[in-house]
Amino acid sequence: LRLSDERVVFGGIGGFNILDTEELTTNKKEPVVQLTGIRLFNEPYNTDTSSVFEKELILPYNKNFLSFEFAALDYEKPQQNKYAYKMVGVDEQWVEAGNR
């Protein structure tokens, strides 16, 4: 039950508990971003290693339409994560990718 002053009341073993939401702290640590997939011509790119994402990916010249899938490991407010990427040798500036 939310009170008018934003405190939350809920039942417990010994009675009621009151939680003051103003005293809650937020996670100020930036979440780790993980590369979760690579797609080549819109098909999943599979590698022959358990480490799907090595430091370098070498493709033939005709395999040039690729996309990356990624996620930030932040479970508190994932809708507030904002992404940007920059491909070395391709992009001069960071490309904003929104909050996906």
Short mmCIF file of N, CA and C in Angstrom, two decimals:
data_model
loop_
_atom_site.label_atom_id
_atom_site.label_comp_id
_atom_site.label_asym_id
_atom_site.label_seq_id
_atom_site.Cartn_x
_atom_site.Cartn_y
_atom_site.Cartn_z
N LEU A 1 0.85 -1.17 0.00
CA LEU A 1 0.00 0.00 0.00
C LEU A 1 0.89 1.23 0.00
N ARG A 2 0.68 2.14 -0.96
CA ARG A 2 1.47 3.37 -1.02
C ARG A 2 0.73 4.49 -0.31
N LEU A 3 1.43 5.13 0.61
CA LEU A 3 0.85 6.25 1.36
C LEU A 3 1.00 7.54 0.58
N SER A 4 0.28 8.58 0.98
CA SER A 4 0.32 9.86 0.28
C SER A 4 1.70 10.52 0.32
N ASP A 5 2.53 10.17 1.30
CA ASP A 5 3.88 10.75 1.38
C ASP A 5 4.92 9.85 0.70
N GLU A 6 4.46 8.94 -0.16
CA GLU A 6 5.30 8.05 -0.96
C GLU A 6 5.93 6.90 -0.17
N ARG A 7 5.63 6.78 1.11
CA ARG A 7 6.08 5.61 1.86
C ARG A 7 5.23 4.42 1.44
N VAL A 8 5.80 3.23 1.59
CA VAL A 8 5.10 2.00 1.22
C VAL A 8 4.91 1.16 2.48
N VAL A 9 3.71 0.64 2.66
CA VAL A 9 3.39 -0.20 3.82
C VAL A 9 3.07 -1.60 3.30
N PHE A 10 3.68 -2.60 3.93
CA PHE A 10 3.35 -3.98 3.58
C PHE A 10 3.42 -4.85 4.83
N GLY A 11 2.68 -5.93 4.79
CA GLY A 11 2.59 -6.82 5.94
C GLY A 11 3.79 -7.74 6.05
N GLY A 12 4.15 -8.02 7.29
CA GLY A 12 5.24 -8.95 7.56
C GLY A 12 4.83 -9.93 8.64
N ILE A 13 5.75 -10.73 9.11
CA ILE A 13 5.47 -11.75 10.12
C ILE A 13 5.00 -11.12 11.42
N GLY A 14 5.66 -10.04 11.85
CA GLY A 14 5.33 -9.44 13.13
C GLY A 14 4.43 -8.23 13.04
N GLY A 15 3.86 -7.96 11.88
CA GLY A 15 3.00 -6.79 11.75
C GLY A 15 3.25 -6.09 10.43
N PHE A 16 3.17 -4.77 10.44
CA PHE A 16 3.36 -3.98 9.23
C PHE A 16 4.79 -3.46 9.14
N ASN A 17 5.27 -3.34 7.93
CA ASN A 17 6.57 -2.73 7.66
C ASN A 17 6.32 -1.47 6.84
N ILE A 18 7.06 -0.42 7.16
CA ILE A 18 6.94 0.83 6.42
C ILE A 18 8.29 1.12 5.79
N LEU A 19 8.27 1.34 4.49
CA LEU A 19 9.48 1.62 3.73
C LEU A 19 9.42 3.05 3.21
N ASP A 20 10.40 3.85 3.58
CA ASP A 20 10.47 5.23 3.11
C ASP A 20 11.23 5.24 1.79
N THR A 21 10.52 5.41 0.68
CA THR A 21 11.14 5.34 -0.64
C THR A 21 12.13 6.48 -0.88
N GLU A 22 12.02 7.56 -0.14
CA GLU A 22 12.96 8.68 -0.28
C GLU A 22 14.35 8.29 0.21
N GLU A 23 14.43 7.30 1.08
CA GLU A 23 15.71 6.90 1.64
C GLU A 23 16.40 5.80 0.83
N LEU A 24 15.73 5.31 -0.19
CA LEU A 24 16.34 4.28 -1.02
C LEU A 24 17.47 4.88 -1.84
N THR A 25 18.54 4.14 -1.99
CA THR A 25 19.65 4.60 -2.82
C THR A 25 19.54 3.94 -4.18
N THR A 26 20.05 4.62 -5.17
CA THR A 26 20.05 4.06 -6.52
C THR A 26 21.45 3.56 -6.85
N ASN A 27 21.50 2.65 -7.76
CA ASN A 27 22.77 2.10 -8.21
C ASN A 27 23.44 3.11 -9.13
N LYS A 28 24.55 3.67 -8.69
CA LYS A 28 25.23 4.69 -9.48
C LYS A 28 26.32 4.09 -10.38
N LYS A 29 26.51 2.79 -10.28
CA LYS A 29 27.53 2.13 -11.09
C LYS A 29 27.01 1.93 -12.51
N GLU A 30 27.83 2.28 -13.49
CA GLU A 30 27.42 2.08 -14.88
C GLU A 30 27.37 0.59 -15.18
N PRO A 31 26.33 0.14 -15.86
CA PRO A 31 26.22 -1.28 -16.15
C PRO A 31 27.24 -1.72 -17.20
N VAL A 32 27.62 -2.97 -17.13
CA VAL A 32 28.52 -3.56 -18.11
C VAL A 32 27.72 -3.88 -19.36
N VAL A 33 28.26 -3.52 -20.52
CA VAL A 33 27.60 -3.84 -21.78
C VAL A 33 28.22 -5.11 -22.34
N GLN A 34 27.38 -6.05 -22.70
CA GLN A 34 27.83 -7.33 -23.25
C GLN A 34 27.38 -7.45 -24.70
N LEU A 35 28.27 -7.91 -25.55
CA LEU A 35 27.92 -8.25 -26.91
C LEU A 35 27.23 -9.61 -26.86
N THR A 36 25.99 -9.67 -27.30
CA THR A 36 25.21 -10.90 -27.16
C THR A 36 25.01 -11.63 -28.47
N GLY A 37 25.30 -11.00 -29.58
CA GLY A 37 25.12 -11.68 -30.85
C GLY A 37 25.67 -10.88 -32.01
N ILE A 38 25.99 -11.59 -33.07
CA ILE A 38 26.41 -10.98 -34.33
C ILE A 38 25.52 -11.57 -35.41
N ARG A 39 25.07 -10.72 -36.31
CA ARG A 39 24.26 -11.19 -37.43
C ARG A 39 24.96 -10.79 -38.72
N LEU A 40 25.01 -11.74 -39.63
CA LEU A 40 25.62 -11.53 -40.94
C LEU A 40 24.52 -11.71 -41.98
N PHE A 41 24.23 -10.66 -42.75
CA PHE A 41 23.10 -10.67 -43.69
C PHE A 41 21.81 -11.09 -42.98
N ASN A 42 21.63 -10.56 -41.79
CA ASN A 42 20.44 -10.76 -40.96
C ASN A 42 20.26 -12.20 -40.48
N GLU A 43 21.30 -13.01 -40.56
CA GLU A 43 21.28 -14.37 -40.04
C GLU A 43 22.27 -14.46 -38.89
N PRO A 44 21.97 -15.23 -37.85
CA PRO A 44 22.92 -15.36 -36.73
C PRO A 44 24.28 -15.86 -37.21
N TYR A 45 25.33 -15.22 -36.74
CA TYR A 45 26.69 -15.63 -37.08
C TYR A 45 27.19 -16.54 -35.97
N ASN A 46 27.49 -17.77 -36.32
CA ASN A 46 27.96 -18.75 -35.34
C ASN A 46 29.46 -18.95 -35.50
N THR A 47 30.14 -19.07 -34.38
CA THR A 47 31.57 -19.33 -34.42
C THR A 47 31.82 -20.74 -33.93
N ASP A 48 33.03 -21.20 -34.14
CA ASP A 48 33.37 -22.56 -33.71
C ASP A 48 34.03 -22.57 -32.34
N THR A 49 33.93 -21.47 -31.61
CA THR A 49 34.51 -21.42 -30.27
C THR A 49 33.43 -21.11 -29.25
N SER A 50 33.71 -21.43 -28.00
CA SER A 50 32.74 -21.09 -26.95
C SER A 50 32.73 -19.60 -26.68
N SER A 51 33.87 -18.95 -26.96
CA SER A 51 33.93 -17.49 -26.83
C SER A 51 33.49 -16.90 -28.16
N VAL A 52 32.20 -16.62 -28.26
CA VAL A 52 31.63 -16.17 -29.52
C VAL A 52 32.27 -14.89 -30.02
N PHE A 53 32.70 -14.05 -29.11
CA PHE A 53 33.15 -12.73 -29.51
C PHE A 53 34.62 -12.54 -29.18
N GLU A 54 35.43 -12.76 -30.17
CA GLU A 54 36.86 -12.56 -30.00
C GLU A 54 37.17 -11.09 -30.23
N LYS A 55 38.41 -10.72 -30.04
CA LYS A 55 38.77 -9.32 -30.22
C LYS A 55 38.72 -8.90 -31.68
N GLU A 56 38.89 -9.84 -32.58
CA GLU A 56 38.96 -9.49 -33.99
C GLU A 56 38.06 -10.43 -34.78
N LEU A 57 37.35 -9.88 -35.73
CA LEU A 57 36.48 -10.66 -36.60
C LEU A 57 36.89 -10.35 -38.03
N ILE A 58 37.40 -11.33 -38.74
CA ILE A 58 37.85 -11.14 -40.12
C ILE A 58 36.85 -11.82 -41.04
N LEU A 59 36.30 -11.03 -41.96
CA LEU A 59 35.30 -11.53 -42.90
C LEU A 59 35.76 -11.27 -44.32
N PRO A 60 35.34 -12.11 -45.28
CA PRO A 60 35.65 -11.83 -46.69
C PRO A 60 34.94 -10.56 -47.15
N TYR A 61 35.42 -9.98 -48.22
CA TYR A 61 34.88 -8.69 -48.69
C TYR A 61 33.39 -8.75 -48.99
N ASN A 62 32.89 -9.89 -49.41
CA ASN A 62 31.47 -9.98 -49.78
C ASN A 62 30.55 -10.29 -48.59
N LYS A 63 31.11 -10.42 -47.42
CA LYS A 63 30.32 -10.60 -46.18
C LYS A 63 30.36 -9.28 -45.42
N ASN A 64 29.69 -8.28 -45.97
CA ASN A 64 29.86 -6.92 -45.46
C ASN A 64 28.60 -6.29 -44.87
N PHE A 65 27.57 -7.07 -44.66
CA PHE A 65 26.35 -6.54 -44.05
C PHE A 65 26.19 -7.23 -42.70
N LEU A 66 26.64 -6.56 -41.64
CA LEU A 66 26.57 -7.20 -40.34
C LEU A 66 25.97 -6.27 -39.31
N SER A 67 25.44 -6.86 -38.26
CA SER A 67 24.89 -6.09 -37.15
C SER A 67 25.27 -6.79 -35.85
N PHE A 68 25.28 -6.01 -34.79
CA PHE A 68 25.66 -6.50 -33.48
C PHE A 68 24.47 -6.40 -32.53
N GLU A 69 24.34 -7.39 -31.68
CA GLU A 69 23.32 -7.37 -30.64
C GLU A 69 24.03 -7.20 -29.31
N PHE A 70 23.48 -6.36 -28.46
CA PHE A 70 24.15 -6.07 -27.19
C PHE A 70 23.12 -5.77 -26.12
N ALA A 71 23.56 -5.87 -24.88
CA ALA A 71 22.67 -5.59 -23.75
C ALA A 71 23.50 -5.08 -22.59
N ALA A 72 22.93 -4.17 -21.83
CA ALA A 72 23.56 -3.70 -20.60
C ALA A 72 22.99 -4.51 -19.45
N LEU A 73 23.85 -4.98 -18.58
CA LEU A 73 23.40 -5.82 -17.47
C LEU A 73 22.98 -4.95 -16.30
N ASP A 74 21.86 -4.26 -16.49
CA ASP A 74 21.30 -3.38 -15.47
C ASP A 74 19.84 -3.76 -15.30
N TYR A 75 19.52 -4.32 -14.15
CA TYR A 75 18.16 -4.81 -13.94
C TYR A 75 17.30 -3.83 -13.16
N GLU A 76 17.90 -2.75 -12.67
CA GLU A 76 17.14 -1.80 -11.86
C GLU A 76 16.21 -0.96 -12.74
N LYS A 77 16.77 -0.32 -13.76
CA LYS A 77 15.97 0.50 -14.66
C LYS A 77 16.50 0.32 -16.08
N PRO A 78 16.29 -0.84 -16.68
CA PRO A 78 16.86 -1.10 -18.00
C PRO A 78 16.35 -0.16 -19.08
N GLN A 79 15.16 0.39 -18.91
CA GLN A 79 14.61 1.30 -19.91
C GLN A 79 15.38 2.62 -19.97
N GLN A 80 16.20 2.90 -18.96
CA GLN A 80 16.98 4.14 -18.95
C GLN A 80 18.38 3.97 -19.54
N ASN A 81 18.75 2.74 -19.91
CA ASN A 81 20.05 2.54 -20.54
C ASN A 81 20.05 3.19 -21.91
N LYS A 82 21.12 3.88 -22.23
CA LYS A 82 21.27 4.49 -23.55
C LYS A 82 22.56 3.96 -24.16
N TYR A 83 22.50 3.61 -25.43
CA TYR A 83 23.63 2.97 -26.10
C TYR A 83 24.20 3.87 -27.20
N ALA A 84 25.50 3.72 -27.41
CA ALA A 84 26.18 4.36 -28.53
C ALA A 84 27.30 3.42 -28.94
N TYR A 85 27.67 3.47 -30.21
CA TYR A 85 28.76 2.62 -30.69
C TYR A 85 29.61 3.40 -31.69
N LYS A 86 30.81 2.89 -31.90
CA LYS A 86 31.72 3.50 -32.87
C LYS A 86 32.60 2.39 -33.43
N MET A 87 32.53 2.18 -34.72
CA MET A 87 33.37 1.17 -35.36
C MET A 87 34.66 1.84 -35.83
N VAL A 88 35.75 1.38 -35.27
CA VAL A 88 37.06 1.94 -35.59
C VAL A 88 37.33 1.72 -37.08
N GLY A 89 37.74 2.79 -37.75
CA GLY A 89 38.02 2.72 -39.18
C GLY A 89 36.80 2.97 -40.04
N VAL A 90 35.63 3.06 -39.43
CA VAL A 90 34.39 3.29 -40.17
C VAL A 90 33.72 4.58 -39.71
N ASP A 91 33.48 4.69 -38.41
CA ASP A 91 32.79 5.84 -37.84
C ASP A 91 33.79 6.81 -37.22
N GLU A 92 33.60 8.10 -37.50
CA GLU A 92 34.46 9.11 -36.87
C GLU A 92 33.89 9.55 -35.53
N GLN A 93 32.58 9.53 -35.39
CA GLN A 93 31.90 9.95 -34.17
C GLN A 93 31.11 8.77 -33.60
N TRP A 94 30.74 8.90 -32.34
CA TRP A 94 29.88 7.89 -31.72
C TRP A 94 28.50 7.96 -32.36
N VAL A 95 27.91 6.82 -32.62
CA VAL A 95 26.57 6.73 -33.20
C VAL A 95 25.60 6.38 -32.07
N GLU A 96 24.64 7.26 -31.84
CA GLU A 96 23.64 7.04 -30.79
C GLU A 96 22.69 5.93 -31.25
N ALA A 97 22.49 4.95 -30.39
CA ALA A 97 21.61 3.82 -30.73
C ALA A 97 20.35 3.80 -29.87
N GLY A 98 20.10 4.85 -29.12
CA GLY A 98 18.88 4.92 -28.31
C GLY A 98 18.93 4.03 -27.09
N ASN A 99 17.75 3.67 -26.59
CA ASN A 99 17.70 2.85 -25.38
C ASN A 99 17.19 1.45 -25.64
N ARG A 100 16.87 1.11 -26.83
CA ARG A 100 16.48 -0.23 -27.29
C ARG A 100 15.67 -0.96 -26.27
#
